[in-house]
CSV table of C-alpha atoms in Angstrom, one decimal:
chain,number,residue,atom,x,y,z
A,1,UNK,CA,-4.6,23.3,7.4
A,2,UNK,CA,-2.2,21.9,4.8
A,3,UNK,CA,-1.0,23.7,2.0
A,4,UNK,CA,0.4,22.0,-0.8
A,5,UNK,CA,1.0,22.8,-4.3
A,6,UNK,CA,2.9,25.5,-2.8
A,7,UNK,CA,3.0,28.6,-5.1
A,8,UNK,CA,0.1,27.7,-7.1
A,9,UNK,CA,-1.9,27.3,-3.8
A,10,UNK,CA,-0.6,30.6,-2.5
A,11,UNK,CA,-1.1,32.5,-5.4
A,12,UNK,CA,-4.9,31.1,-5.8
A,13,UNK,CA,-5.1,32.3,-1.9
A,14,UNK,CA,-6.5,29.1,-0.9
A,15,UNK,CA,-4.8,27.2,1.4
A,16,UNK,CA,-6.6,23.9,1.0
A,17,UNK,CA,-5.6,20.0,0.4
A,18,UNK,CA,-5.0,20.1,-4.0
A,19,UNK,CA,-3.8,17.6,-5.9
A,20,UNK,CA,-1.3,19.5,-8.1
A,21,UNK,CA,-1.6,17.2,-11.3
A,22,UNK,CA,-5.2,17.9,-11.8
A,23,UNK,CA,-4.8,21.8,-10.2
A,24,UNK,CA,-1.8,21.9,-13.4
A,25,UNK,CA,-4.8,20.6,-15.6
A,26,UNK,CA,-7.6,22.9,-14.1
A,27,UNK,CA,-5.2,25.9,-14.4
A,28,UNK,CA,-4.1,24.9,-18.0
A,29,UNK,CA,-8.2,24.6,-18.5
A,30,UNK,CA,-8.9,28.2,-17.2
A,31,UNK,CA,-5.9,29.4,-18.9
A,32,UNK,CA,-6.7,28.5,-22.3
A,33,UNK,CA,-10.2,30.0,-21.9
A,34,UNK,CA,-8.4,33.3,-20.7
A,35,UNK,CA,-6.0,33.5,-23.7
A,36,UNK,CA,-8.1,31.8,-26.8
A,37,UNK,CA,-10.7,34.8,-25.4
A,38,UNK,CA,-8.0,37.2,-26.0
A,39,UNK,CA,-6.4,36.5,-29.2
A,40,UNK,CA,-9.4,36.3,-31.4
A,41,UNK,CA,-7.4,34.6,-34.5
A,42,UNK,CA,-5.8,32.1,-32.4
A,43,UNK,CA,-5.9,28.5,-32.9
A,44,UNK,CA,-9.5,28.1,-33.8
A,45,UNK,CA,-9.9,24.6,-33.6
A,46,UNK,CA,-8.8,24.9,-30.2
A,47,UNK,CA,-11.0,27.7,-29.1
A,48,UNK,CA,-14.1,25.8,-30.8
A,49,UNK,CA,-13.9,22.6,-29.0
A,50,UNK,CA,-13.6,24.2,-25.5
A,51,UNK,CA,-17.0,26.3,-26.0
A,52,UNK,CA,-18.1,24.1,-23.1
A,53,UNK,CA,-15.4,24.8,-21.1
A,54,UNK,CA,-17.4,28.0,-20.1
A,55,UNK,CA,-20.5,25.8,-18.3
A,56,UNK,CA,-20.6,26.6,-15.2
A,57,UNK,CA,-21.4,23.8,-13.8
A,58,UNK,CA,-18.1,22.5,-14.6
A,59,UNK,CA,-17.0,25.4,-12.2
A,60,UNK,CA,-18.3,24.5,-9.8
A,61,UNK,CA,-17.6,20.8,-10.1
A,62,UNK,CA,-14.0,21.7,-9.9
A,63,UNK,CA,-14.9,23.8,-6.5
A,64,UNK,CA,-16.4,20.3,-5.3
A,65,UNK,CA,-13.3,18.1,-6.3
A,66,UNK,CA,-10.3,20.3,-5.6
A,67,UNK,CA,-11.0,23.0,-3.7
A,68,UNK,CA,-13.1,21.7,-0.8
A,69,UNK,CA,-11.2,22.1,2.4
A,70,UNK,CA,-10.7,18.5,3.9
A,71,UNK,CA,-12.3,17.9,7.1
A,72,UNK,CA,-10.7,17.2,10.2
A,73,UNK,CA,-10.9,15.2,13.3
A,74,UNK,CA,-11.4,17.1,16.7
A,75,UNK,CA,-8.0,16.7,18.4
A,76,UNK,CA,-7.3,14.2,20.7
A,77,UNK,CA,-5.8,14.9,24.2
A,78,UNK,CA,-3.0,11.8,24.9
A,79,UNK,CA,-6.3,9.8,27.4
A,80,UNK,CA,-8.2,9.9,24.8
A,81,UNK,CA,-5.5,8.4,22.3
A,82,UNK,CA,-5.2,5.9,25.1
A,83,UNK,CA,-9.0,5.1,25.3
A,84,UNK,CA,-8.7,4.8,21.6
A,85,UNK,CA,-5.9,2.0,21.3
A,86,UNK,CA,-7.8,-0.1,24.1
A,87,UNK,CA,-11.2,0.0,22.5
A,88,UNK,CA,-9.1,-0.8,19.0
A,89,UNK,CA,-7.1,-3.9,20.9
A,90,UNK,CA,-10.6,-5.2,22.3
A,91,UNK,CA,-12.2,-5.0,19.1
A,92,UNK,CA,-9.7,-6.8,17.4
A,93,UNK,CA,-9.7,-9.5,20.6
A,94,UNK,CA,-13.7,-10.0,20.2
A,95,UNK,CA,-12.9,-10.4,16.1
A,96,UNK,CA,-10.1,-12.9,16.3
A,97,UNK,CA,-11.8,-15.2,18.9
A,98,UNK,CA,-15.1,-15.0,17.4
A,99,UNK,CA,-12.8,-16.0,13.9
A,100,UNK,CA,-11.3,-18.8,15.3
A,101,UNK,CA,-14.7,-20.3,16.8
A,102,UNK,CA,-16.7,-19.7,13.2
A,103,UNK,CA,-13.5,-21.2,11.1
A,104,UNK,CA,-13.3,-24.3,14.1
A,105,UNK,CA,-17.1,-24.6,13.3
A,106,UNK,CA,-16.7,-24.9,9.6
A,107,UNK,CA,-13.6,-27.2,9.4
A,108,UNK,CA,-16.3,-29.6,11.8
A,109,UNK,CA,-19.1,-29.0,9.3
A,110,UNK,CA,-16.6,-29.7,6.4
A,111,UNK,CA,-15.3,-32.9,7.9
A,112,UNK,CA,-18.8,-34.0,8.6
A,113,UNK,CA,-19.4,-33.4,4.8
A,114,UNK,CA,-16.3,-35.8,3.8
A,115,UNK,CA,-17.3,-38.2,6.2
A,116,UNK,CA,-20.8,-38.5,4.6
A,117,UNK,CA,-19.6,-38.8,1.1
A,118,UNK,CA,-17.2,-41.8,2.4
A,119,UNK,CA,-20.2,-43.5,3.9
A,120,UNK,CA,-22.5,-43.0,1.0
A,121,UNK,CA,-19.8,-44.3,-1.5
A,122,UNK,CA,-19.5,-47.5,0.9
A,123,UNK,CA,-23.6,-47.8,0.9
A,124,UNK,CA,-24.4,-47.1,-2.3
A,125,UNK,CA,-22.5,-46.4,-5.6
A,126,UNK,CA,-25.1,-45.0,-7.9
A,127,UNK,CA,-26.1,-42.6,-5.3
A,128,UNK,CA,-22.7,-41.7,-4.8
A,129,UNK,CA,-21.8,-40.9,-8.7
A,130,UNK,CA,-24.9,-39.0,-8.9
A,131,UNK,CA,-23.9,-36.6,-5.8
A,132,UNK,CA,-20.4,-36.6,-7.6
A,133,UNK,CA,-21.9,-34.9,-10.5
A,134,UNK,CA,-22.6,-31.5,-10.5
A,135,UNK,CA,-24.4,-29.1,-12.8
A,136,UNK,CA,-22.2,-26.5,-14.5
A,137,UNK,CA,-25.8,-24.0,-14.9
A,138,UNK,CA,-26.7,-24.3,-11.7
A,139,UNK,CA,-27.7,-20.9,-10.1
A,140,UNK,CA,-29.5,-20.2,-6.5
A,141,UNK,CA,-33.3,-19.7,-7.5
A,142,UNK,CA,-34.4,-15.7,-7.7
A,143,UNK,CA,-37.0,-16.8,-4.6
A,144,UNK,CA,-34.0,-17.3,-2.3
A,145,UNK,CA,-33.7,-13.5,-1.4
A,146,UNK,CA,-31.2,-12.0,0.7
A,147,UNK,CA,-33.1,-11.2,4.2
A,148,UNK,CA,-33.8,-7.8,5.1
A,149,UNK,CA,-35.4,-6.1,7.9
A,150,UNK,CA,-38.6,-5.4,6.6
A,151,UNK,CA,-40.4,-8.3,4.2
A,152,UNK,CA,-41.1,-6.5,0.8
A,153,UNK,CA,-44.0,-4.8,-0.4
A,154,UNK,CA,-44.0,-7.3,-3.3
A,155,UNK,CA,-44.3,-10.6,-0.8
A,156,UNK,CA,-44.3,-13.3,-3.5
A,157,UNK,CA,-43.6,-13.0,-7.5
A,158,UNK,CA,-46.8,-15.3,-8.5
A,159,UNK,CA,-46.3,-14.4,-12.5
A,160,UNK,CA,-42.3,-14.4,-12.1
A,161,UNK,CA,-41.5,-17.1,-14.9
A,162,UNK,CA,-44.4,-15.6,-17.6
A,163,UNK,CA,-43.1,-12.3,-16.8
A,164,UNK,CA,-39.6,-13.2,-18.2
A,165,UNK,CA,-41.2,-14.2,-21.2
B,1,UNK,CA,-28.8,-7.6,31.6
B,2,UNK,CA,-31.3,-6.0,30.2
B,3,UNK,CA,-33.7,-3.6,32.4
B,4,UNK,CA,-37.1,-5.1,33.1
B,5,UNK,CA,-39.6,-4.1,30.7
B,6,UNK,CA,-37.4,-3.3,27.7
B,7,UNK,CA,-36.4,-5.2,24.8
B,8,UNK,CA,-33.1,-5.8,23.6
B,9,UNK,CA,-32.1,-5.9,20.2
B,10,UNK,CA,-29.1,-8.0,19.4
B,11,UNK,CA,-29.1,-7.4,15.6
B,12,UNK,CA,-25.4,-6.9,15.1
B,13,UNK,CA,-24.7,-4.6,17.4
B,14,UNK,CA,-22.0,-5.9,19.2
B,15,UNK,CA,-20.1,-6.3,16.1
B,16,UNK,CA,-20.2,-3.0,14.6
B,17,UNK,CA,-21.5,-2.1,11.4
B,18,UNK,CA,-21.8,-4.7,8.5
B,19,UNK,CA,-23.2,-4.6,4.8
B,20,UNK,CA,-26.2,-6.7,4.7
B,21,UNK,CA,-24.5,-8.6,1.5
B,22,UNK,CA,-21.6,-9.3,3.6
B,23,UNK,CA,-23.9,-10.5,6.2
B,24,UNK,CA,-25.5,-13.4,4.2
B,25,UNK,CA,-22.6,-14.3,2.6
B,26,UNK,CA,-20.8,-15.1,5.5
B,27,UNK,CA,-24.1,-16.7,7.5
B,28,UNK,CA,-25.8,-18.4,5.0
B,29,UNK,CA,-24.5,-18.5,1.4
B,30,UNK,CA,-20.9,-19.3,2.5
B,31,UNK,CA,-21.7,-22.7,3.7
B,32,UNK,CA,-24.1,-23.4,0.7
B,33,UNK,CA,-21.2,-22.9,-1.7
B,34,UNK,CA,-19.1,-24.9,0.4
B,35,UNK,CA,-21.4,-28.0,0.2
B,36,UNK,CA,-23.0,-27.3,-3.5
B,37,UNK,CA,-19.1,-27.5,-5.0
B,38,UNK,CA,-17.6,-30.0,-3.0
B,39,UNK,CA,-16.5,-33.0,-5.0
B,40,UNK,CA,-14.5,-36.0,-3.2
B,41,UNK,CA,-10.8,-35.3,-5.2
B,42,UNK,CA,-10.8,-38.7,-6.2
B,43,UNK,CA,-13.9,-38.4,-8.2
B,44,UNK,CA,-13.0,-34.5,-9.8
B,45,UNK,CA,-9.4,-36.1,-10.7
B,46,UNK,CA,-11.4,-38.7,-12.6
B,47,UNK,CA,-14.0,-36.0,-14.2
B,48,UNK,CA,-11.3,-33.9,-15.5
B,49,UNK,CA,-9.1,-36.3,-17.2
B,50,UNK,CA,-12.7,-37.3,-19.0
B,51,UNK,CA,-12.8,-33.6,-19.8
B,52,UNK,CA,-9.7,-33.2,-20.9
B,53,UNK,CA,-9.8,-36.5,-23.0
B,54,UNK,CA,-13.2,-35.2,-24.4
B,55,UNK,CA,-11.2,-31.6,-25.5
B,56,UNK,CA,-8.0,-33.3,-26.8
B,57,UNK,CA,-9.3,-34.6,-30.0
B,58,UNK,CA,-9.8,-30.5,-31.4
B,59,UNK,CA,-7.1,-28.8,-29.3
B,60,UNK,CA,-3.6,-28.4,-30.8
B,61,UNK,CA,-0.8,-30.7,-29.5
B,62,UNK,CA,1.0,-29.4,-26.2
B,63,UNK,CA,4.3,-30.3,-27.8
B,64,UNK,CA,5.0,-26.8,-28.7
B,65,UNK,CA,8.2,-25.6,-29.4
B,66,UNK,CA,8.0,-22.5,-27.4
B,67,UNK,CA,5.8,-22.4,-25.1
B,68,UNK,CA,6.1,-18.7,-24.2
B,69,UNK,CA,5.5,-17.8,-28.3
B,70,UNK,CA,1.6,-19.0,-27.3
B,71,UNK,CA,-1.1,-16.5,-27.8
B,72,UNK,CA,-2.6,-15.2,-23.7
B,73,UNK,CA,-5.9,-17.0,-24.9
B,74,UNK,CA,-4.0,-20.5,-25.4
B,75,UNK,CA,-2.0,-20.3,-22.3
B,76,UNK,CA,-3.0,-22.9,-19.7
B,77,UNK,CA,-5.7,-21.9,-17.2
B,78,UNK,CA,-4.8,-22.1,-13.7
B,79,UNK,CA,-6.1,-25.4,-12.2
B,80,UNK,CA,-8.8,-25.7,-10.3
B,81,UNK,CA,-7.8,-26.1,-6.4
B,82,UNK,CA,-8.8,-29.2,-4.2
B,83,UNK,CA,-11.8,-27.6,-2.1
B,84,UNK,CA,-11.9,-27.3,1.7
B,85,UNK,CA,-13.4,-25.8,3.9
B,86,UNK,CA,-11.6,-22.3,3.6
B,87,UNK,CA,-11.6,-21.2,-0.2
B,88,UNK,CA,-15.1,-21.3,-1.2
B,89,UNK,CA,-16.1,-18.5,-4.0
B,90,UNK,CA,-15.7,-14.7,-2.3
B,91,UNK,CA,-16.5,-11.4,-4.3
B,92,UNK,CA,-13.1,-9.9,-3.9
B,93,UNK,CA,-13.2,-6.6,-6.3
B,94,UNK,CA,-15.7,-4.5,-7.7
B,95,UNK,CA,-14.2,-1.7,-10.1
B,96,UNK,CA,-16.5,0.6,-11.5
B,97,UNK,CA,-14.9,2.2,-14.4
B,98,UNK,CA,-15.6,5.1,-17.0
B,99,UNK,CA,-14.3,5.5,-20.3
B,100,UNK,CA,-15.0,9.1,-21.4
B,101,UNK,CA,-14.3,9.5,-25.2
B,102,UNK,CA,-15.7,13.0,-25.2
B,103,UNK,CA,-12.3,14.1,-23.0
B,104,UNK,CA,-10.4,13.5,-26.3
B,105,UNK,CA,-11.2,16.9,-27.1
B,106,UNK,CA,-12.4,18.7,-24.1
B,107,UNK,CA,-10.7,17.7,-20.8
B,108,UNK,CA,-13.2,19.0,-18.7
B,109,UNK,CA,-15.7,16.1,-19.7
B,110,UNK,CA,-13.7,14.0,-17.5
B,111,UNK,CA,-15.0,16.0,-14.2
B,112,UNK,CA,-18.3,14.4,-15.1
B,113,UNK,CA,-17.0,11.3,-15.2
B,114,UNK,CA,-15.2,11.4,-11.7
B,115,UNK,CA,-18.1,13.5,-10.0
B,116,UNK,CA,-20.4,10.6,-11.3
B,117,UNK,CA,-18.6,7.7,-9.6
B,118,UNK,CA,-18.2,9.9,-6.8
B,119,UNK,CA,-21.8,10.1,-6.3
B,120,UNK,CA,-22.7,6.5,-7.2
B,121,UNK,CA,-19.6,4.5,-5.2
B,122,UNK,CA,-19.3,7.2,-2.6
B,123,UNK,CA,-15.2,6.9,-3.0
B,124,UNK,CA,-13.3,9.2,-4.9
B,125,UNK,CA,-11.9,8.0,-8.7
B,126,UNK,CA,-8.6,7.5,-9.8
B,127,UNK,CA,-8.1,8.9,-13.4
B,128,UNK,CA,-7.0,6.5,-15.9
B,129,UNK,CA,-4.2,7.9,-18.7
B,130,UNK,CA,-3.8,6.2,-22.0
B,131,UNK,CA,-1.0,3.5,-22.1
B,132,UNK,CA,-0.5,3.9,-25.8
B,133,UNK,CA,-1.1,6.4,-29.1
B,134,UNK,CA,-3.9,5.9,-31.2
B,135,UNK,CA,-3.8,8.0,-34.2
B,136,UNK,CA,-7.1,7.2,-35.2
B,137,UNK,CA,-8.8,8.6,-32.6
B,138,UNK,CA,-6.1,11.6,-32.1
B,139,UNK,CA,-5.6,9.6,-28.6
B,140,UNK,CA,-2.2,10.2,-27.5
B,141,UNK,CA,0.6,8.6,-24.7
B,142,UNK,CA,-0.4,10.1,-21.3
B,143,UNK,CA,-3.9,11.7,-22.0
B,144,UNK,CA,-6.4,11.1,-19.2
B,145,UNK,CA,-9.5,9.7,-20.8
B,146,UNK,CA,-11.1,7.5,-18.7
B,147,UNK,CA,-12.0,7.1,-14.6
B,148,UNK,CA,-12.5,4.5,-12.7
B,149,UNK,CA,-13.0,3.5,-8.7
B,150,UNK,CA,-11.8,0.1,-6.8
B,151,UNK,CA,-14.5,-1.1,-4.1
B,152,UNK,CA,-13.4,-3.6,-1.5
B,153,UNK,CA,-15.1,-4.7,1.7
B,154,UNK,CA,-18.2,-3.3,2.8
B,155,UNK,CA,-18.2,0.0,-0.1
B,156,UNK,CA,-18.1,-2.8,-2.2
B,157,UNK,CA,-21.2,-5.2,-0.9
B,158,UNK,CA,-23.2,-1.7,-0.6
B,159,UNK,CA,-22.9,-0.9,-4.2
B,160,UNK,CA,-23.7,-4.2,-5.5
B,161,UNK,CA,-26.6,-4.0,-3.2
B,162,UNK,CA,-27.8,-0.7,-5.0
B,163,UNK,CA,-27.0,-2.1,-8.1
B,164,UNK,CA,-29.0,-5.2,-7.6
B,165,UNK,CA,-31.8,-4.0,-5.9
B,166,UNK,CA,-32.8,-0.8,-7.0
B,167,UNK,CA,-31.3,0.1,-10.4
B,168,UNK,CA,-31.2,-3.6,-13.0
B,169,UNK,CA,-35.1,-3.4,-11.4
B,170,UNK,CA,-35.3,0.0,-13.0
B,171,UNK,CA,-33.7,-0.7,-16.0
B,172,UNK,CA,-36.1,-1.2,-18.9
B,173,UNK,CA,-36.3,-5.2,-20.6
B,174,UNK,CA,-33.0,-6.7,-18.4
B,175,UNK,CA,-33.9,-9.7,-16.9
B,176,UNK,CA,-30.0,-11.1,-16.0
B,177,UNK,CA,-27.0,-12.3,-17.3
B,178,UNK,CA,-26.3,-14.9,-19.6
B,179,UNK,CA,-25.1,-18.1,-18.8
B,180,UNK,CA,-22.1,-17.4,-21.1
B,181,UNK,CA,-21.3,-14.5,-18.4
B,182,UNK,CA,-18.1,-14.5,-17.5
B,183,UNK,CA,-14.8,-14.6,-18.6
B,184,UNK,CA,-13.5,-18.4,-17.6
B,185,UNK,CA,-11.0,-17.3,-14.6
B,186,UNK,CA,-13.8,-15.9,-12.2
B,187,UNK,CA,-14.3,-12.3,-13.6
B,188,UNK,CA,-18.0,-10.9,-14.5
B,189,UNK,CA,-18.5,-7.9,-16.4
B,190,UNK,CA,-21.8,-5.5,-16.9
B,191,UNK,CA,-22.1,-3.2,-19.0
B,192,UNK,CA,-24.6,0.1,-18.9
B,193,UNK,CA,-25.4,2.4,-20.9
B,194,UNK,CA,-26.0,6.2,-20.3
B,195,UNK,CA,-29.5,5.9,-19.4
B,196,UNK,CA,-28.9,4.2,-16.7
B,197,UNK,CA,-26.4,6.0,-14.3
B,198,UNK,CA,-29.3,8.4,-13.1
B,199,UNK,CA,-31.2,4.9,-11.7
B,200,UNK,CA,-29.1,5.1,-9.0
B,201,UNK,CA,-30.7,6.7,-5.7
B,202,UNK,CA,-27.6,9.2,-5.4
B,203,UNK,CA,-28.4,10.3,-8.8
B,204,UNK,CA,-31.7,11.2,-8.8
B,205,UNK,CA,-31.2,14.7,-6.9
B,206,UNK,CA,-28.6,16.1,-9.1
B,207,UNK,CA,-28.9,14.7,-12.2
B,208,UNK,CA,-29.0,18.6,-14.0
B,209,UNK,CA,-25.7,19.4,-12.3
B,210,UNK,CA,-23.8,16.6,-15.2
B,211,UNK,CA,-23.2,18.3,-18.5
B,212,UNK,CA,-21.7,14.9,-19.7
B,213,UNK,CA,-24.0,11.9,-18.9
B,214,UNK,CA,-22.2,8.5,-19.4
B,215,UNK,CA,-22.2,4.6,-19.5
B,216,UNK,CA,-19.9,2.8,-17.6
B,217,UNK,CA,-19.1,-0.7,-16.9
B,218,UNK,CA,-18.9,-3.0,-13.5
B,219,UNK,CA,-16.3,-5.4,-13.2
B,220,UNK,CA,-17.0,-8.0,-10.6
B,221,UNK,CA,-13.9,-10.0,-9.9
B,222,UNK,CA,-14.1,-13.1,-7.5
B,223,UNK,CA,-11.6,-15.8,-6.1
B,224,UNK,CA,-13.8,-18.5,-8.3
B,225,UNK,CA,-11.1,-19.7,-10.7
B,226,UNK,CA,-13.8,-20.9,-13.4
B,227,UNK,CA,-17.1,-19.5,-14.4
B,228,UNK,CA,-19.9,-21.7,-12.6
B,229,UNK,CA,-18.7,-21.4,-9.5
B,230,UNK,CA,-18.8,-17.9,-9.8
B,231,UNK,CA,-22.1,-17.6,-10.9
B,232,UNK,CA,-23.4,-19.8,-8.7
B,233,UNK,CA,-21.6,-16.8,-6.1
B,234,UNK,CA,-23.4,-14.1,-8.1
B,235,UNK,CA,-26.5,-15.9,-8.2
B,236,UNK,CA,-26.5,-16.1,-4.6
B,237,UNK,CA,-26.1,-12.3,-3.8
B,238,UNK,CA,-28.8,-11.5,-5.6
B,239,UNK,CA,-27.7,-10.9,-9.6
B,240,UNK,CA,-30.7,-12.6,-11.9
B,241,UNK,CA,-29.3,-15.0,-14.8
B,242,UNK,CA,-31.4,-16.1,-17.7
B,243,UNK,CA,-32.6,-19.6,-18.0
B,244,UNK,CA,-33.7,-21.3,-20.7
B,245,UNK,CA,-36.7,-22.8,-19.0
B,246,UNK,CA,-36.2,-27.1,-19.3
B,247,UNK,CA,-37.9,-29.3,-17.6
B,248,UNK,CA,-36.9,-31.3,-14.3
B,249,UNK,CA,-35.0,-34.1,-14.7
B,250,UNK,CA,-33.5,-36.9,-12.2
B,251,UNK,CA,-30.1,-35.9,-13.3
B,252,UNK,CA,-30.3,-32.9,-12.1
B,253,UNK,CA,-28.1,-31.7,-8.8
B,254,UNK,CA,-29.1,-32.3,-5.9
């Protein structure tokens, strides 16, 4: 375990992973509940606007953000660092050929595209322009889901266009 | 390979884990973009000297004296890029971000706020200190008052799947963006109110445990250096925009 925040850590008897800015704040927090409770006629615009401070649900929020103890891996004996760094190096050996072959694929497709626009401006100029221009509001139509692995239990929206309205 | 009798099941498997927006983008909706933007260069030179002609007659002259003295909104936008086959439209950054005005005058407001994106992005929120003083709203130099989390990669496509598929459906009348979405470099912002952070499926078990209950607001930056392009991109993944219904015409894109 890792103790930081060093004497406010140790004096809180929790040796856990804090980040001592917000621990500062949290402790400031808890310390002007302590003292505005004891001096009755204190600052009491102060003591009025942290009323709240006392939900305890904030408590325990604070328990969940800063005091959690962080987990940890099991340790690793040096074969199974090894094993680690091969399975890494292969992954990364499948990812950059399989890369390479998608990013060869598309520079074809995108040199087919260019090709095609050259031939259509050679065959026919009006057709040409008119692929030229493109529309500035044009958006992929809401039937053009994104696939899943189940189809939906809504298959088709029949009223989708009168239910906008 | 496989054993007799058994069925295989390829669906990724081999290549680890993958967001299922991250999936289609780069099978399917990447090459779309690619062809629905492409433009020979010769033809978008000639468009956007027309464009600029066509704007020329109400901008002010570019002859001025100091060009650094212009207002941010003036300065020149960065030009669009020839396209090819590499920089098509890609979601870069979402940042989810909460500005608490309650923690002006109780701090502990802002645990809300950072337990909330917790739950909703699954990452853990960066608190946000103020920059400058304003007196009118007691803020001072250095007080935290807002949170906010930065999503890239897979976090990212994940929370803009929740977001898109199960909480704008629960959210009462929306039915998209605008087509004036967008703020002209690529950027996309939504903005919710507090009703709708308990839509999200994190949410819905410990909603009681939030004292504070907030809006917050999505930033959705992309590479798209103009606005249809990027929504176009948005459109794709899955985010609704309103139409104004028109009829079909032959001009339309093909």
């Amino acid at each position: 375990m890792v103790v930081v925040g060093g004497r406010a850590a140790a004096a809180a008897g929790i040796s856990a992973r804090v980040r001592p800015g917000l621990l500062r704040a949290a402790k400031a927090a808890a310390g002007a509940k302590s003292s505005s409770s004891g001096s009755s006629g204190g600052a009491g615009t102060r003591r009025g606007a942290n009323q709240t401070t006392a939900d305890p649900r904030y408590e325990q929020m604070k328990q969940i953000l800063f005091y959690q103890e962080p987990r940890t891996l099991p340790a690793a004996s040096e074969e199974d660092v090894e094993r680690h760094l091969a399975i890494l190096r292969a992954e990364k050996i499948f990812k950059m050929t399989a890369s390479a072959r998608r990013r060869a694929e598309r520079e074809a497709r995108f040199a087919a595209m260019e090709a095609a626009y050259e031939a259509l401006a050679e065959a026919d100029p009006r057709l040409y322009e008119a692929a030229c221009k493109k529309e500035s509001s044009a958006t992929f139509p809401r039937q053009m889901r994104v696939p899943t692995e189940t189809p939906p239990t809504k298959i088709w929206d029949y009223l989708g266009a009168q239910a906008q309205q | 390979m496989a054993p007799a009798g058994r069925r295989t099941f390829t669906a990724g498997a081999a290549h680890g884990y993958q967001a299922r927006l991250s999936q289609f983008y780069h099978n399917t909706l990447r090459d779309d973009l690619m062809v629905l933007q492409y433009t020979p260069p010769a033809v978008r030179a000639r468009q956007e000297d027309q464009h600029r002609a066509a704007q020329a007659d109400d901008a002010p002259s570019e002859s001025a004296p100091n060009p650094q003295r212009r207002h941010k909104s003036k300065m020149p936008r960065p030009k669009v890029p020839r396209s090819t086959a590499h920089n098509v439209p890609f979601v870069s950054k979402v940042t989810v971000h909460i500005r608490c005005r309650e923690a002006l005058h109780n701090k502990n407001h802002l645990l809300s706020a950072l337990m909330a994106l917790q739950v909703v992005t699954g990452k853990r929120a960066q608190l946000i200190r103020a920059k400058s003083d304003a007196a009118a709203w007691k803020l001072r130099k250095g007080m935290p008052i807002a949170a906010k989390v930065d999503l890239e990669g897979d976090d990212m496509f994940e929370f803009l799947d929740k977001l898109i598929e199960v909480v704008l459906p629960r959210m009462k009348e929306y039915h998209g963006l605008r087509m004036s979405a967008g703020d002209g470099n690529g950027s996309f912002t939504l903005g919710f109110d507090d009703s709708v952070i308990g839509l999200f499926p994190e949410m819905e078990m410990v909603y009681d445990m939030f004292p504070l209950v907030t809006g917050f607001s999505v930033n959705i930056a992309t590479t798209a250096v103009r606005n249809p392009p990027g929504r176009l991109l948005l459109s794709g993944l899955g985010l609704p925009f309103l139409h104004a219904r028109k009829p079909a015409s032959e001009g339309q894109m093909l």
